[in-house]
Coordinates of C-alpha atoms in Angstrom, one line a residue:
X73 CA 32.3 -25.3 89.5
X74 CA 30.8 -23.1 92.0
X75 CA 27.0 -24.2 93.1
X76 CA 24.7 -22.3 91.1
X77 CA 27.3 -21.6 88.4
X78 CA 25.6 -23.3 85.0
X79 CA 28.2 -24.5 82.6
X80 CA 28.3 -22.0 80.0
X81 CA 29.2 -19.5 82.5
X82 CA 31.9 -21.6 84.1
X83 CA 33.2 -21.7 81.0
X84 CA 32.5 -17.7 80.2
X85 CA 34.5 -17.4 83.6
X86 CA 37.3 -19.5 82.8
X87 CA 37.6 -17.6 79.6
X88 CA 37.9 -14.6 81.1
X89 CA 40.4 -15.5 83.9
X90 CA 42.7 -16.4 81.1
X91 CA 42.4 -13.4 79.3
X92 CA 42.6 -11.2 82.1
X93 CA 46.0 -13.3 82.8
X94 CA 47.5 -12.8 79.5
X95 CA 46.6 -9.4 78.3
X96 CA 44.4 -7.9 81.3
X97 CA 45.6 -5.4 84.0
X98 CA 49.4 -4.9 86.0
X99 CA 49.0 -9.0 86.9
X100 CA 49.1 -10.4 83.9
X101 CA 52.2 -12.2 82.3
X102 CA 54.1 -10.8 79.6
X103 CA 52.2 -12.6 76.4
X104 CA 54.0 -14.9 73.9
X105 CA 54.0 -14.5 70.4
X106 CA 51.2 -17.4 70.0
X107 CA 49.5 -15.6 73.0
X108 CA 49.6 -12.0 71.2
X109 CA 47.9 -13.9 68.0
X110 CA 45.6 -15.2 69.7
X111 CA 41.8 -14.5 68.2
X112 CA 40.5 -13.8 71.7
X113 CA 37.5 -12.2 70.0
X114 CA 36.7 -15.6 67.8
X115 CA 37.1 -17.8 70.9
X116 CA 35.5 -15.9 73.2
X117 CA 32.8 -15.5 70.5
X118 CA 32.8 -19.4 71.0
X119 CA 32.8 -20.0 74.3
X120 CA 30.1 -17.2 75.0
X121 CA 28.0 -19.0 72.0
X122 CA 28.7 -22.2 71.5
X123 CA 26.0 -22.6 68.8
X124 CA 28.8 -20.5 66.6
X125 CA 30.3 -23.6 65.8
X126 CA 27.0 -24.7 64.2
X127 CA 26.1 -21.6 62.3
X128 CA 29.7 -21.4 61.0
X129 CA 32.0 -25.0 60.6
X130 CA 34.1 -23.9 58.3
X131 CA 35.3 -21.0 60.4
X132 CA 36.0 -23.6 63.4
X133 CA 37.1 -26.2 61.7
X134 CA 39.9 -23.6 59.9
X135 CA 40.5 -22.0 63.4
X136 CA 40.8 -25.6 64.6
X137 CA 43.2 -26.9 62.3
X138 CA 45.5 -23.8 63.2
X139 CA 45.3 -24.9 66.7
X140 CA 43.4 -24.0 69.9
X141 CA 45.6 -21.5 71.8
X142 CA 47.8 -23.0 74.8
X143 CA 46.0 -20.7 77.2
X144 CA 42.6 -21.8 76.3
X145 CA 43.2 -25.4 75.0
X146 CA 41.7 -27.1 78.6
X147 CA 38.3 -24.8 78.5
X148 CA 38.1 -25.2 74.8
X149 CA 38.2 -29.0 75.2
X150 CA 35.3 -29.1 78.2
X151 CA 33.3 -27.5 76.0
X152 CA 33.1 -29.6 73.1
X153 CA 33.8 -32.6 75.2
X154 CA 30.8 -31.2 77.7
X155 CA 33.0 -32.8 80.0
X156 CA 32.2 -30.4 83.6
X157 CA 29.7 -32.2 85.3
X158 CA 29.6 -31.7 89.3
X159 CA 27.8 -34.5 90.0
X160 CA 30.9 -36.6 88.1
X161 CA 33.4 -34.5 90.1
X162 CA 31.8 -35.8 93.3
X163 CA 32.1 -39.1 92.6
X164 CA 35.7 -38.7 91.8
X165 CA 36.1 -37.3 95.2
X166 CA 34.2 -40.3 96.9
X167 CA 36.6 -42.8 94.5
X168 CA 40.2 -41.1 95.8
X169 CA 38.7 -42.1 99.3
X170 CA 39.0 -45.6 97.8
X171 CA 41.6 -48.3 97.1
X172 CA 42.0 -49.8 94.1
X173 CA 43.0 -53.2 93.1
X174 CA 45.5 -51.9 90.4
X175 CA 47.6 -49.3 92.4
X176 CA 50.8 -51.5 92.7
X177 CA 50.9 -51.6 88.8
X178 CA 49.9 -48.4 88.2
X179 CA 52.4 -46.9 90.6
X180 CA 54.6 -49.0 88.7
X181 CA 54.4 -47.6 85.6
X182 CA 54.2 -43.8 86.7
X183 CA 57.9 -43.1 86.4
X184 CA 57.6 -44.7 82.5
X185 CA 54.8 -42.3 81.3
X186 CA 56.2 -39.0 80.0
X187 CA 59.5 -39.7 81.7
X188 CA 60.6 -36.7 79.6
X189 CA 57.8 -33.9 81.0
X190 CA 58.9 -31.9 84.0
X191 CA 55.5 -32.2 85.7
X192 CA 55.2 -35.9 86.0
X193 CA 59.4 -36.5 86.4
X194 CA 59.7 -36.3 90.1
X195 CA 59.0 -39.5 91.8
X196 CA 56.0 -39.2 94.2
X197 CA 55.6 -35.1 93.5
X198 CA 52.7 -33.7 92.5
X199 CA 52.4 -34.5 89.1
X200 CA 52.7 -38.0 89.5
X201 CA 50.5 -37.8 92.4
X202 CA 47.4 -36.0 90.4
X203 CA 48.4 -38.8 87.0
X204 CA 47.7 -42.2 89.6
X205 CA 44.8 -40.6 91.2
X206 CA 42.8 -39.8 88.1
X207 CA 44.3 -43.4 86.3
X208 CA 42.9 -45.4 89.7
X209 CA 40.2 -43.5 90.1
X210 CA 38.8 -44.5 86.6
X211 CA 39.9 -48.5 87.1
X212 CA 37.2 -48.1 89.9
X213 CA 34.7 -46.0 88.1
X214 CA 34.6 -48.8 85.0
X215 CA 35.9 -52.0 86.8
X216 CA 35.6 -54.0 82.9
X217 CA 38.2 -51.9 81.6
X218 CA 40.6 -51.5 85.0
X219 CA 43.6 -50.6 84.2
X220 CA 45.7 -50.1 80.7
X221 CA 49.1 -48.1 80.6
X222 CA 47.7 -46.5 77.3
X223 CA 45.2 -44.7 79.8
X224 CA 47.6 -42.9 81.4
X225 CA 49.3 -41.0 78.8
X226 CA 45.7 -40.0 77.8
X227 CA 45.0 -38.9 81.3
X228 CA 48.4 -37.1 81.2
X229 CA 48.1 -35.0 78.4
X230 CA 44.6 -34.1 79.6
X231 CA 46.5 -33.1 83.5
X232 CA 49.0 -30.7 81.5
X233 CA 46.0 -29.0 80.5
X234 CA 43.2 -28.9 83.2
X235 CA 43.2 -29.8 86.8
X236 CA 42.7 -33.2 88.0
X237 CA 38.9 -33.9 88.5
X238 CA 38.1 -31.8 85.1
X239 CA 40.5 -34.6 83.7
X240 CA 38.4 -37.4 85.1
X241 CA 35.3 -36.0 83.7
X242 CA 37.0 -35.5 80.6
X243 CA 38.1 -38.9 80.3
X244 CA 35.1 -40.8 81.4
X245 CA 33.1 -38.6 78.5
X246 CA 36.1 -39.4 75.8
X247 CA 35.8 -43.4 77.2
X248 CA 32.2 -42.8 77.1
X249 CA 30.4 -40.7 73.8
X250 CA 33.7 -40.9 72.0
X251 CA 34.0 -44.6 72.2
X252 CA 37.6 -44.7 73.5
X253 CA 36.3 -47.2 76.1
X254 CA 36.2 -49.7 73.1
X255 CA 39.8 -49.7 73.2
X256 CA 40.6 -50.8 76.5
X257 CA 37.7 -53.8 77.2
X258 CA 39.2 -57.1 77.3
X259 CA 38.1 -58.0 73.6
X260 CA 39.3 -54.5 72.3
X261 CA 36.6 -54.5 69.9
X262 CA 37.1 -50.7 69.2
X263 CA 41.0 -50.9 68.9
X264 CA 40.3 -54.2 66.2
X265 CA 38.4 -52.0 64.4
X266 CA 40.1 -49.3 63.7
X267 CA 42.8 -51.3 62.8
X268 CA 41.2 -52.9 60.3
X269 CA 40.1 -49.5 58.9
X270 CA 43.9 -48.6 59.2
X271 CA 45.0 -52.0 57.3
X272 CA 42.3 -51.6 54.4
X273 CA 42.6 -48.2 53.9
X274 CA 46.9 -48.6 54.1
X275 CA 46.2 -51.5 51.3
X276 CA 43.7 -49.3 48.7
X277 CA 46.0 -46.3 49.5
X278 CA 49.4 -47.6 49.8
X279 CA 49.6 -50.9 48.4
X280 CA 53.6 -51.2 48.1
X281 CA 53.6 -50.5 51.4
X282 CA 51.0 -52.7 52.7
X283 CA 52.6 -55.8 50.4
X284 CA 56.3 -54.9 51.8
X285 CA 54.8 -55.1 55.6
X286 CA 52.9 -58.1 55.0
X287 CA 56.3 -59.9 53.5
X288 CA 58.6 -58.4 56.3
X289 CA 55.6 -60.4 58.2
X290 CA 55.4 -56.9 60.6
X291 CA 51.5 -56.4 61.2
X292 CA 49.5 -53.2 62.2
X293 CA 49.2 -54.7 65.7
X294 CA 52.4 -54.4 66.5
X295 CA 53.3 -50.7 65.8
X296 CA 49.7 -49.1 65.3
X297 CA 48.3 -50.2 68.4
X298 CA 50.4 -48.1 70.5
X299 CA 49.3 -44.9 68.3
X300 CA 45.7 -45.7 68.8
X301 CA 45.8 -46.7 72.3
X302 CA 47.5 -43.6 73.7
X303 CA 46.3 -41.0 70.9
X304 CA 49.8 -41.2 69.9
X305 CA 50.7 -39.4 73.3
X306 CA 53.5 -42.7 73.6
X307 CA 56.3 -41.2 70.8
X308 CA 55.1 -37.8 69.7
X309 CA 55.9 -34.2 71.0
X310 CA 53.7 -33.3 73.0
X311 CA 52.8 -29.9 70.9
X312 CA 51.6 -32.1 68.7
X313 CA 49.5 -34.8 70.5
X314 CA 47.6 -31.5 71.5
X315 CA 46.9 -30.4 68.0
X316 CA 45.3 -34.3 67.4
X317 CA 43.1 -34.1 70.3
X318 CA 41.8 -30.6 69.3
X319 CA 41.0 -31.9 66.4
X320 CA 39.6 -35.3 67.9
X321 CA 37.2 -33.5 70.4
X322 CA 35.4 -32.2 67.5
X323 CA 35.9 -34.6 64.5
X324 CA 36.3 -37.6 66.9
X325 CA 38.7 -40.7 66.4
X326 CA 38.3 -40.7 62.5
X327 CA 41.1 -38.5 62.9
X328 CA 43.7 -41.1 63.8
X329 CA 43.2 -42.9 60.8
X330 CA 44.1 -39.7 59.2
X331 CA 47.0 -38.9 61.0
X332 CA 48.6 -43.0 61.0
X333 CA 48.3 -43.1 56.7
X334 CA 49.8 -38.9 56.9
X335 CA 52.6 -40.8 58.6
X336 CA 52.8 -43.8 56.3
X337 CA 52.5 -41.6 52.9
X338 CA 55.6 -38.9 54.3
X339 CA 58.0 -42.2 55.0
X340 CA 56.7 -44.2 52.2
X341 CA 60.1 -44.2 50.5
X342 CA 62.2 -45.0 53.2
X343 CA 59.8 -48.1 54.5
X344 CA 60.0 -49.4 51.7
X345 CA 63.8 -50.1 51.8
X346 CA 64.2 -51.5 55.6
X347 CA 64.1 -55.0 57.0
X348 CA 62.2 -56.5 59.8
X349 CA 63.8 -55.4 63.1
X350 CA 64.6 -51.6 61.4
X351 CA 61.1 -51.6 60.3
X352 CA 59.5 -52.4 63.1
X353 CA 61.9 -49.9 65.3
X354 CA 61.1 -46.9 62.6
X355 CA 57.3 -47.4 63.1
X356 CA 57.3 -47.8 66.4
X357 CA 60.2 -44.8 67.5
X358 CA 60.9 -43.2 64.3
X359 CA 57.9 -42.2 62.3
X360 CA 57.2 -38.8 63.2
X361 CA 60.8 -37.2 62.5
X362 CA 60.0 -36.4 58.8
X363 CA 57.9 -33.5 60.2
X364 CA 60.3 -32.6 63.5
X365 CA 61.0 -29.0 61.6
X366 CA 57.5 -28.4 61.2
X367 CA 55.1 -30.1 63.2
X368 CA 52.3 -28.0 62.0
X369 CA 52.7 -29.6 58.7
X370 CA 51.4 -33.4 59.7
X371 CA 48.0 -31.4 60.9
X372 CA 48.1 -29.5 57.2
X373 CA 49.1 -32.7 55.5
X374 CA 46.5 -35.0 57.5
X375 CA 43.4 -32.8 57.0
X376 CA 44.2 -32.9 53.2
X377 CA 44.0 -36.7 53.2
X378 CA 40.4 -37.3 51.6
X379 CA 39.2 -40.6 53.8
X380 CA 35.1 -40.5 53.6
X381 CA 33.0 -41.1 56.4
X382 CA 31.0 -43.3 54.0
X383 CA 34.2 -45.6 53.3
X384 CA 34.9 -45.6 57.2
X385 CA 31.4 -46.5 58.1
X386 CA 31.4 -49.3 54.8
X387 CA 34.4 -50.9 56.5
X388 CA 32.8 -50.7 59.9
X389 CA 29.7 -52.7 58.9
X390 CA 32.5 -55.5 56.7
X391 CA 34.4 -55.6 60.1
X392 CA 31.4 -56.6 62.2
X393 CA 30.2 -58.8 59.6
X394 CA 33.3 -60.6 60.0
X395 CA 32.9 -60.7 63.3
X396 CA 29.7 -62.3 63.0
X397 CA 30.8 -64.5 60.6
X398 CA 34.4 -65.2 62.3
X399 CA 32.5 -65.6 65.6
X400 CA 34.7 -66.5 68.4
X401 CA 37.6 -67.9 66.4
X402 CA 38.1 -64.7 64.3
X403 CA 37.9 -62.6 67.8
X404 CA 40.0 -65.2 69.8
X405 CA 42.7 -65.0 66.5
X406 CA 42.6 -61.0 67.3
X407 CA 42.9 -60.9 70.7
X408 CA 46.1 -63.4 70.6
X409 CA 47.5 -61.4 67.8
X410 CA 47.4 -58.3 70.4
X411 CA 48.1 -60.7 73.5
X412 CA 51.2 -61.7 71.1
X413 CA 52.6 -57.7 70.4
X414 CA 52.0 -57.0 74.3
X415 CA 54.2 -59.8 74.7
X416 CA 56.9 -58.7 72.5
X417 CA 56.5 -55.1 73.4
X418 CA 57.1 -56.3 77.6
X419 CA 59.9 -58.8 76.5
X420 CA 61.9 -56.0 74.6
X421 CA 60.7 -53.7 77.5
X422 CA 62.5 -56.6 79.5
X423 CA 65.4 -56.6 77.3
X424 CA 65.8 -53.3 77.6
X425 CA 65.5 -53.2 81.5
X426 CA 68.0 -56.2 81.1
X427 CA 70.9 -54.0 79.0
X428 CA 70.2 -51.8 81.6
X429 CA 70.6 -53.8 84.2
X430 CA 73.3 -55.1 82.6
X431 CA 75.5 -52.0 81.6
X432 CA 74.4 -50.9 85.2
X433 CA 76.3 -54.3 86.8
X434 CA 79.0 -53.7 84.4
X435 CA 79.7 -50.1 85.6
X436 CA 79.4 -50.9 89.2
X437 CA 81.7 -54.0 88.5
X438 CA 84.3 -51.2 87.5
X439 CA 83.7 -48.9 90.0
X440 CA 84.4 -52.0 92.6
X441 CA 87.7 -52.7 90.9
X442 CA 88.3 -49.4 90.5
X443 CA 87.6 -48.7 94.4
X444 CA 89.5 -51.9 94.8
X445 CA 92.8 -50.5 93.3
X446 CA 92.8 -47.3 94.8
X447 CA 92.3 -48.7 98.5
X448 CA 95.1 -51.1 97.6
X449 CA 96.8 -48.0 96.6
X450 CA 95.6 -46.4 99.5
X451 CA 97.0 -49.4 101.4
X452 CA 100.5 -48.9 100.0
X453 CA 100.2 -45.6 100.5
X454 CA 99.1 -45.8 104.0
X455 CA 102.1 -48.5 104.8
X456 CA 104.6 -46.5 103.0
X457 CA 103.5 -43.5 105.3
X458 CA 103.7 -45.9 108.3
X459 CA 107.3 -46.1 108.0
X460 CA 107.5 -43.4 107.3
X461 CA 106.2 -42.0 110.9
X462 CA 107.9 -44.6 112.3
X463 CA 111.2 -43.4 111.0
X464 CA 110.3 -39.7 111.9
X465 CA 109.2 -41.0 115.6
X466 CA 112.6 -43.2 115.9
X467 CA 114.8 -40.2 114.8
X468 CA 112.2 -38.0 117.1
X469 CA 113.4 -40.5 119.5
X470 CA 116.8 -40.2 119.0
X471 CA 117.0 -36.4 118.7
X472 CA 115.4 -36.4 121.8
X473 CA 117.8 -38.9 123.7
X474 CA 120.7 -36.9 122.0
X475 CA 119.6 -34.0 123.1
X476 CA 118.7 -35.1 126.5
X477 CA 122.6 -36.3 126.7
X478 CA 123.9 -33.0 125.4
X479 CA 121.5 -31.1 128.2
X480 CA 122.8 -33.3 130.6
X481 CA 126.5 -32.6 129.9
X482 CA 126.1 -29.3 129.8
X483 CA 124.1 -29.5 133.0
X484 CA 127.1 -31.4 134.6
X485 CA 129.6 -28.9 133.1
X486 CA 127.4 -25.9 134.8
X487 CA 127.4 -28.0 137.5
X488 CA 130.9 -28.5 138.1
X489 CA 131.6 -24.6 136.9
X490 CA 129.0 -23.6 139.7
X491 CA 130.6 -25.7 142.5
X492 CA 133.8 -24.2 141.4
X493 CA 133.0 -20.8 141.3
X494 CA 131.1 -21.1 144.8
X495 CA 134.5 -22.8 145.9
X496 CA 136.2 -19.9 144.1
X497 CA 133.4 -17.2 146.0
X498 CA 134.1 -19.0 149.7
X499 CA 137.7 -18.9 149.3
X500 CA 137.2 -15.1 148.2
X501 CA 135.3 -14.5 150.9
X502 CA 137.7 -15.5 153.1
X503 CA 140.0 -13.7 151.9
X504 CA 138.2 -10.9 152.4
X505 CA 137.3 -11.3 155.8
X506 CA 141.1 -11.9 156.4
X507 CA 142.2 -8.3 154.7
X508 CA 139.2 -6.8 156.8
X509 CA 141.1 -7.9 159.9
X510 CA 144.4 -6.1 158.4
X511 CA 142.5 -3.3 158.0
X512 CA 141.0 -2.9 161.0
X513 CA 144.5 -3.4 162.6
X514 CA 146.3 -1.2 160.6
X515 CA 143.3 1.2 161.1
X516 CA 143.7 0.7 164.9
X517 CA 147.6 1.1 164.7
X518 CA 147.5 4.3 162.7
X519 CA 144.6 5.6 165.6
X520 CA 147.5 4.8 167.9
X521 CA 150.0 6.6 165.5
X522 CA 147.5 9.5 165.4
X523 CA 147.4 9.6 169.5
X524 CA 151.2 8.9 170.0
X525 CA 151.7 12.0 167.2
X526 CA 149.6 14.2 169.0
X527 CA 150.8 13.9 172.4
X528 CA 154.8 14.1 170.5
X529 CA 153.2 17.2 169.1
X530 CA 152.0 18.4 172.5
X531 CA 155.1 17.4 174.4
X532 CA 157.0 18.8 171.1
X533 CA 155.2 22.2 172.0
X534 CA 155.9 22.1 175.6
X535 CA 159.8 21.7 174.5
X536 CA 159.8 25.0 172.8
X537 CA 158.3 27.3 175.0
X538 CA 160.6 25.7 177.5
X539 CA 163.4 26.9 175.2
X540 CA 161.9 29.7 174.0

């Protein structure tokens, strides 16, 4: 929040932002369906005038139940949480400067909250990053409650919907004038509670149900806990877990009890016909996939269910005069009951990382033996090639020494052919030389011829003009 900026107008501005992102000028995104029926001019009518709510409940409450639009869910949720406060954001800021005593565990446990959400799937990005800075924050900001993995899928559906120090606020006011705090102090008082509001009410409403749990001996504490403790963030689609908190920011957390006996009626049939283990697994994993076409519908169905706030509150005051009664004994019975389901819940989460393990040993057992055949194969492989070369290199070898024997005949033969043919060339030669001496004489004996027949000629001439 900018200094000076009051909160109504940080919200006004926030509401505007979005609008102007999803139906304003040439920036804004191309709207979804849900974001072209939006009321923009009920909500903004809202956030400009909160007293709106006051003056007309029904109209909320029916706008509510339909569900706050995506765009506008995180504003929508400061504002009837009246979680911005600056002064809170600043000590956030001071508290990141800070370590905390539970960072190992919550680091931990980051990579097994919403292991399924994009933002918070890469290890050490950013999502994870702003989901153990808000979680450790608040262990130091309320050192009696530290640290409980049901805190973090809170803080992470709040993340997917504001930024990160709006989330702490948000929190510390749900822990805070929401009583969610009660859930997470080492006598859970506020988690016994609404179990036992949750047991009663399953027993007046559902008694078949609430006799077949009790003889499969399964108790609430060891499905329902989960649901409370992380607004049933742990199983459900997200989609939905938003449509419980709108409705939780404005009704508060009567509206789990609502939603946990919506579930219980839809599957009353089928709970009725399963054993322990089964039972237990469909409470815990399988509840919600009656309504997995329609979503929506658990909302319709659950605001239908008729639970009083007189009945919740006459429960209430029998609970803490049970307490009172109970004392230490009843409390200390509770907590070990809870103590007891943590257990089991970390020793099938320890099965589970066993099988794991387990099927993980198995599959690298195979892919040694697997790697262990094919390098013997590539061993054989790599000796039959051996010989192989060796075979090529002896008959490379051989070729080569045959062929060097050949060339050396035939340089022998050339040899021989060349001294014969220069014996052949000298003997020519001399042989020439020789008939060039004939010639020369015979050349020199026909000069003579050619004297001794011209001086005949001349004394021939001198014969005939003697006689002539």
């Amino acid at each position: 929040m900018k200094k000076g900026l009051s909160f109504s107008a940080y919200l006004q501005a926030s509401f505007n932002a979005v609008r102007e992102s999803v139906i304003g000028g040439a920036s804004a995104t191309t709207p979804t369906a849900e974001e072209e029926e939006t009321d923009w001019e009920f909500w903004g009518r809202i956030i400009s005038s909160p007293s709106t709510i006051l003056k007309h409940p029904r109209l909320f409450t029916r706008h509510l139940h339909s569900g706050i639009p995506p765009p506008l869910r995180g504003t929508i949720w400061l504002l009837l949480s009246k979680g911005k406060d600056p002064s809170l954001e600043q000590v956030y800021a001071t508290l990141l400067t800070r370590t905390s005593i539970h960072e190992k565990v919550i680091q931990r446990d980051l990579a097994r909250t919403f292991p399924g959400v994009e933002r918070f799937k890469e290890p050490g990005g950013a999502g994870q990053e702003s989901l153990f800075n808000v979680v450790r924050a608040y262990t130091m900001y309320d050192t009696e409650v530290g640290y409980c993995q049901g805190v973090a899928f809170v803080v992470g559906v709040l993340l997917l919907n504001m930024p990160d120090e709006e989330a702490f606020c948000v929190l510390v006011r749900l822990m805070k004038d929401y009583k969610l705090r009660d859930f997470y102090t080492p006598q859970m008082v506020g988690l016994q509670l609404r179990l036992y509001q949750y047991d009663e009410l399953l027993e007046e409403m559902f008694p078949n149900v609430a006799r077949h749990l009790e003889q499969q001996e399964v108790r609430s504490t060891m499905y329902a806990s989960q649901w409370f403790l992380t607004l049933f963030a742990y199983r459900f689609p997200l989609p939905v877990v938003y449509r419980i908190l709108d409705i939780l920011f404005f009704e508060g957390l009567d509206v789990l009890l609502r939603i946990s006996l919506t579930l219980i009626k839809r599957n009353l049939a089928h709970i009725l016909t399963l054993d322990f283990e089964p039972l237990l697994d469909f409470l815990q994993n399988g509840l919600f996939e009656v309504y997995s076409a329609n979503p929506s519908q658990l909302i319709i169905d659950a605001m239908a269910m008729k639970i009083s706030k007189t009945r919740l509150k006459h429960l209430e005051d029998r609970f803490e005069e049970r307490r009172e009664l109970e004392g230490e004994e009843y409390m200390k019975e509770r907590e070990l009951r809870i103590e007891m389901r943590r257990m089991r819940e970390s020793v099938k989460r320890m099965e589970t990382e066993y099988e794991m393990l387990n099927r993980e040993h198995v599959q690298l057992a195979n892919r040694v033996l697997e790697i262990t055949v094919s390098a013997e194969r590539d061993q054989e492989t790599a000796r039959v090639l051996k010989e192989r070369v060796k075979e090529l290199e002896e008959n490379r070898l051989f070729e080569r020494q045959r062929a060097e024997e050949s060339v050396q005949v035939e340089t022998d033969r050339l040899a021989m052919k060349n001294l014969e043919l220069t014996r052949q060339n000298v003997e020519l030669e001399e042989e020439k030389a020789g008939l060039e001496s004939e010639v020369e004489v015979l050349r020199r004996r026909l000069d003579e011829s050619e004297r001794e027949k011209k001086e005949l000629m001349v004394k021939l001439e001198g014969v005939r003009r003697a006689f002539g």
